[in-house]
Structure formats: structure tokens, C-alpha cells
GROMACS .gro file of C-alpha atoms in nm:
model
  124
    1GLN     CA    1 -14.525 -12.431  -8.851
    2VAL     CA    2 -14.308 -12.473  -8.560
    3GLN     CA    3 -14.156 -12.211  -8.416
    4LEU     CA    4 -13.826 -12.218  -8.138
    5VAL     CA    5 -13.694 -12.011  -7.887
    6GLU     CA    6 -13.398 -12.053  -7.655
    7SER     CA    7 -13.300 -11.934  -7.310
    8GLY     CA    8 -13.080 -11.970  -7.057
    9GLY     CA    9 -12.726 -11.925  -7.230
   10ASP     CA   10 -12.509 -11.747  -6.990
   11SER     CA   11 -12.110 -11.718  -6.860
   12VAL     CA   12 -12.020 -11.960  -6.588
   13GLN     CA   13 -11.739 -12.122  -6.459
   14ALA     CA   14 -11.615 -12.465  -6.485
   15GLY     CA   15 -11.731 -12.730  -6.303
   16TRP     CA   16 -12.108 -12.499  -6.271
   17SER     CA   17 -12.432 -12.626  -6.407
   18LEU     CA   18 -12.662 -12.449  -6.643
   19ARG     CA   19 -13.000 -12.558  -6.755
   20LEU     CA   20 -13.100 -12.439  -7.095
   21SER     CA   21 -13.433 -12.431  -7.226
   22CYS     CA   22 -13.657 -12.404  -7.545
   23SER     CA   23 -14.013 -12.280  -7.567
   24ALA     CA   24 -14.240 -12.358  -7.897
   25SER     CA   25 -14.469 -12.213  -8.023
   26GLY     CA   26 -14.708 -12.256  -8.317
   27VAL     CA   27 -14.770 -12.642  -8.243
   28SER     CA   28 -14.723 -12.919  -7.984
   29LEU     CA   29 -14.391 -13.041  -7.993
   30THR     CA   30 -14.537 -13.437  -7.881
   31PRO     CA   31 -14.488 -13.574  -8.240
   32TYR     CA   32 -14.148 -13.437  -8.289
   33ARG     CA   33 -13.780 -13.552  -8.236
   34MET     CA   34 -13.632 -13.299  -8.066
   35ALA     CA   35 -13.261 -13.218  -7.957
   36TRP     CA   36 -13.010 -12.986  -7.900
   37PHE     CA   37 -12.689 -12.854  -8.100
   38ARG     CA   38 -12.399 -12.675  -8.021
   39GLN     CA   39 -12.184 -12.462  -8.308
   40THR     CA   40 -11.848 -12.326  -8.243
   41PRO     CA   41 -11.721 -12.046  -8.544
   42GLY     CA   42 -11.598 -12.206  -8.815
   43ASN     CA   43 -11.737 -12.539  -8.699
   44GLU     CA   44 -12.070 -12.782  -8.814
   45ARG     CA   45 -12.358 -12.821  -8.538
   46GLU     CA   46 -12.284 -13.146  -8.321
   47GLY     CA   47 -12.508 -13.339  -8.159
   48VAL     CA   48 -12.569 -13.284  -7.838
   49ALA     CA   49 -12.862 -13.469  -7.710
   50THR     CA   50 -13.177 -13.593  -7.824
   51ILE     CA   51 -13.540 -13.693  -7.723
   52GLY     CA   52 -13.761 -13.940  -7.884
   53ILE     CA   53 -14.150 -13.868  -7.929
   54TYR     CA   54 -14.189 -14.120  -7.604
   55GLY     CA   55 -13.920 -14.050  -7.377
   56ALA     CA   56 -13.631 -14.216  -7.476
   57THR     CA   57 -13.308 -14.026  -7.486
   58ARG     CA   58 -12.973 -14.063  -7.666
   59CYS     CA   59 -12.685 -13.795  -7.606
   60SER     CA   60 -12.282 -13.754  -7.723
   61ASP     CA   61 -12.029 -13.933  -7.609
   62SER     CA   62 -11.889 -13.616  -7.520
   63VAL     CA   63 -12.160 -13.453  -7.286
   64LYS     CA   64 -12.253 -13.825  -7.158
   65GLY     CA   65 -12.336 -13.794  -6.775
   66ARG     CA   66 -12.311 -13.456  -6.787
   67PHE     CA   67 -12.545 -13.332  -6.961
   68THR     CA   68 -12.977 -13.457  -6.945
   69ILE     CA   69 -13.232 -13.422  -7.248
   70SER     CA   70 -13.597 -13.375  -7.121
   71LYS     CA   71 -13.919 -13.210  -7.231
   72ASP     CA   72 -14.264 -13.159  -7.055
   73ASN     CA   73 -14.526 -13.149  -7.375
   74ASP     CA   74 -14.758 -12.977  -7.090
   75LYS     CA   75 -14.561 -12.669  -7.140
   76ASN     CA   76 -14.431 -12.736  -7.495
   77SER     CA   77 -14.089 -12.678  -7.391
   78LEU     CA   78 -13.762 -12.833  -7.424
   79TYR     CA   79 -13.475 -12.891  -7.177
   80LEU     CA   80 -13.099 -12.919  -7.141
   81GLN     CA   81 -12.974 -13.003  -6.808
   82MET     CA   82 -12.583 -12.911  -6.817
   83ASN     CA   83 -12.360 -13.013  -6.507
   84SER     CA   84 -11.988 -13.009  -6.449
   85LEU     CA   85 -11.976 -12.768  -6.728
   86LYS     CA   86 -11.622 -12.767  -6.912
   87PRO     CA   87 -11.452 -12.460  -7.132
   88GLU     CA   88 -11.491 -12.740  -7.437
   89ASP     CA   89 -11.854 -12.732  -7.363
   90THR     CA   90 -11.813 -12.367  -7.471
   91ALA     CA   91 -12.105 -12.269  -7.827
   92MET     CA   92 -12.422 -12.144  -7.891
   93TYR     CA   93 -12.608 -12.405  -7.865
   94TYR     CA   94 -12.989 -12.475  -8.024
   95CYS     CA   95 -13.293 -12.658  -8.048
   96ALA     CA   96 -13.423 -12.825  -8.300
   97ALA     CA   97 -13.707 -13.034  -8.346
   98ARG     CA   98 -13.796 -13.276  -8.670
   99ASP     CA   99 -14.054 -13.480  -8.801
  100ARG     CA  100 -14.075 -13.836  -8.650
  101ARG     CA  101 -14.045 -14.025  -8.920
  102ALA     CA  102 -13.687 -13.905  -9.040
  103LEU     CA  103 -13.437 -14.169  -9.069
  104ASP     CA  104 -13.119 -14.026  -9.074
  105PRO     CA  105 -12.939 -14.058  -8.702
  106TRP     CA  106 -13.058 -13.776  -8.437
  107TYR     CA  107 -12.707 -13.601  -8.489
  108VAL     CA  108 -12.725 -13.511  -8.834
  109SER     CA  109 -12.843 -13.185  -8.813
  110SER     CA  110 -12.945 -13.185  -9.183
  111SER     CA  111 -13.241 -13.395  -9.097
  112PHE     CA  112 -13.403 -13.127  -8.857
  113GLY     CA  113 -13.643 -12.847  -9.037
  114TYR     CA  114 -13.715 -12.648  -8.731
  115TRP     CA  115 -13.432 -12.458  -8.520
  116GLY     CA  116 -13.433 -12.178  -8.249
  117GLN     CA  117 -13.186 -11.896  -8.250
  118GLY     CA  118 -12.974 -12.045  -8.035
  119THR     CA  119 -12.808 -11.956  -7.650
  120GLN     CA  120 -12.467 -11.907  -7.573
  121VAL     CA  121 -12.287 -12.050  -7.331
  122THR     CA  122 -11.928 -11.928  -7.244
  123VAL     CA  123 -11.747 -12.161  -6.991
  124SER     CA  124 -11.412 -12.018  -6.813
   0.00000   0.00000   0.00000
């Protein structure tokens, strides 16, 4: 059973940077595809960025060039470096993990079976 705990959310001004962390326990994250999603009230979860088991990354067009996803297998942790934050980045951010064999596109939230509790990012 994978347990995920996010941290690093905060209230910041536009243009600032934040680094979100996701710490995993229970099992190694190495064999899982990992991703960050975000959600605002009344909306579905939106895929922000993903990293595969070999380190290949992808991100949504809305954050391309500003956000970077990374992971540290030794620390069993996932990160999201967010630069040049905009008010529209305001959301609850979630860390997620899924079996590497899942075939759905990475941005399909229902394809991820493990979720953290979320960390709030507010940009004003």
C-alpha cells in the first residue's frame, strides 16, 4: 500500500516560486508512474506534470517552462518546482501514483490509484 504525503504549499505573490514535496511510505516509488494534479473548487482534477519510471517527464501546456517535476528514488520522494507562479496556479495540489502498466494518458486522474491528501497553493 502506497501512502503519499504532500508538503510545501503556501500563499505567495505572483512571480514567486514554490517547491512541493511528496513523501512516500509503504513501498518504493521506483516502479510507479508519478504525477502532480491540481484541483480548484467545482472543477475536476487537472494533470500538471508526470514522471515515468525511467525519469521521462511531461507537463501540461499551462505550466510548461515554469514547473518541473522530479523524483529522488533514494528518498522515495517526488517534487514539483514551481517558478513564475500566476494567480491561475492557485489550487489544491495532489501527488499521485499508478502502476506503470496503466495505459490511460497520464493526465487521466482516474487511472491513478494512490493519492495524497493535498497541499494548498495560493497565488495572489
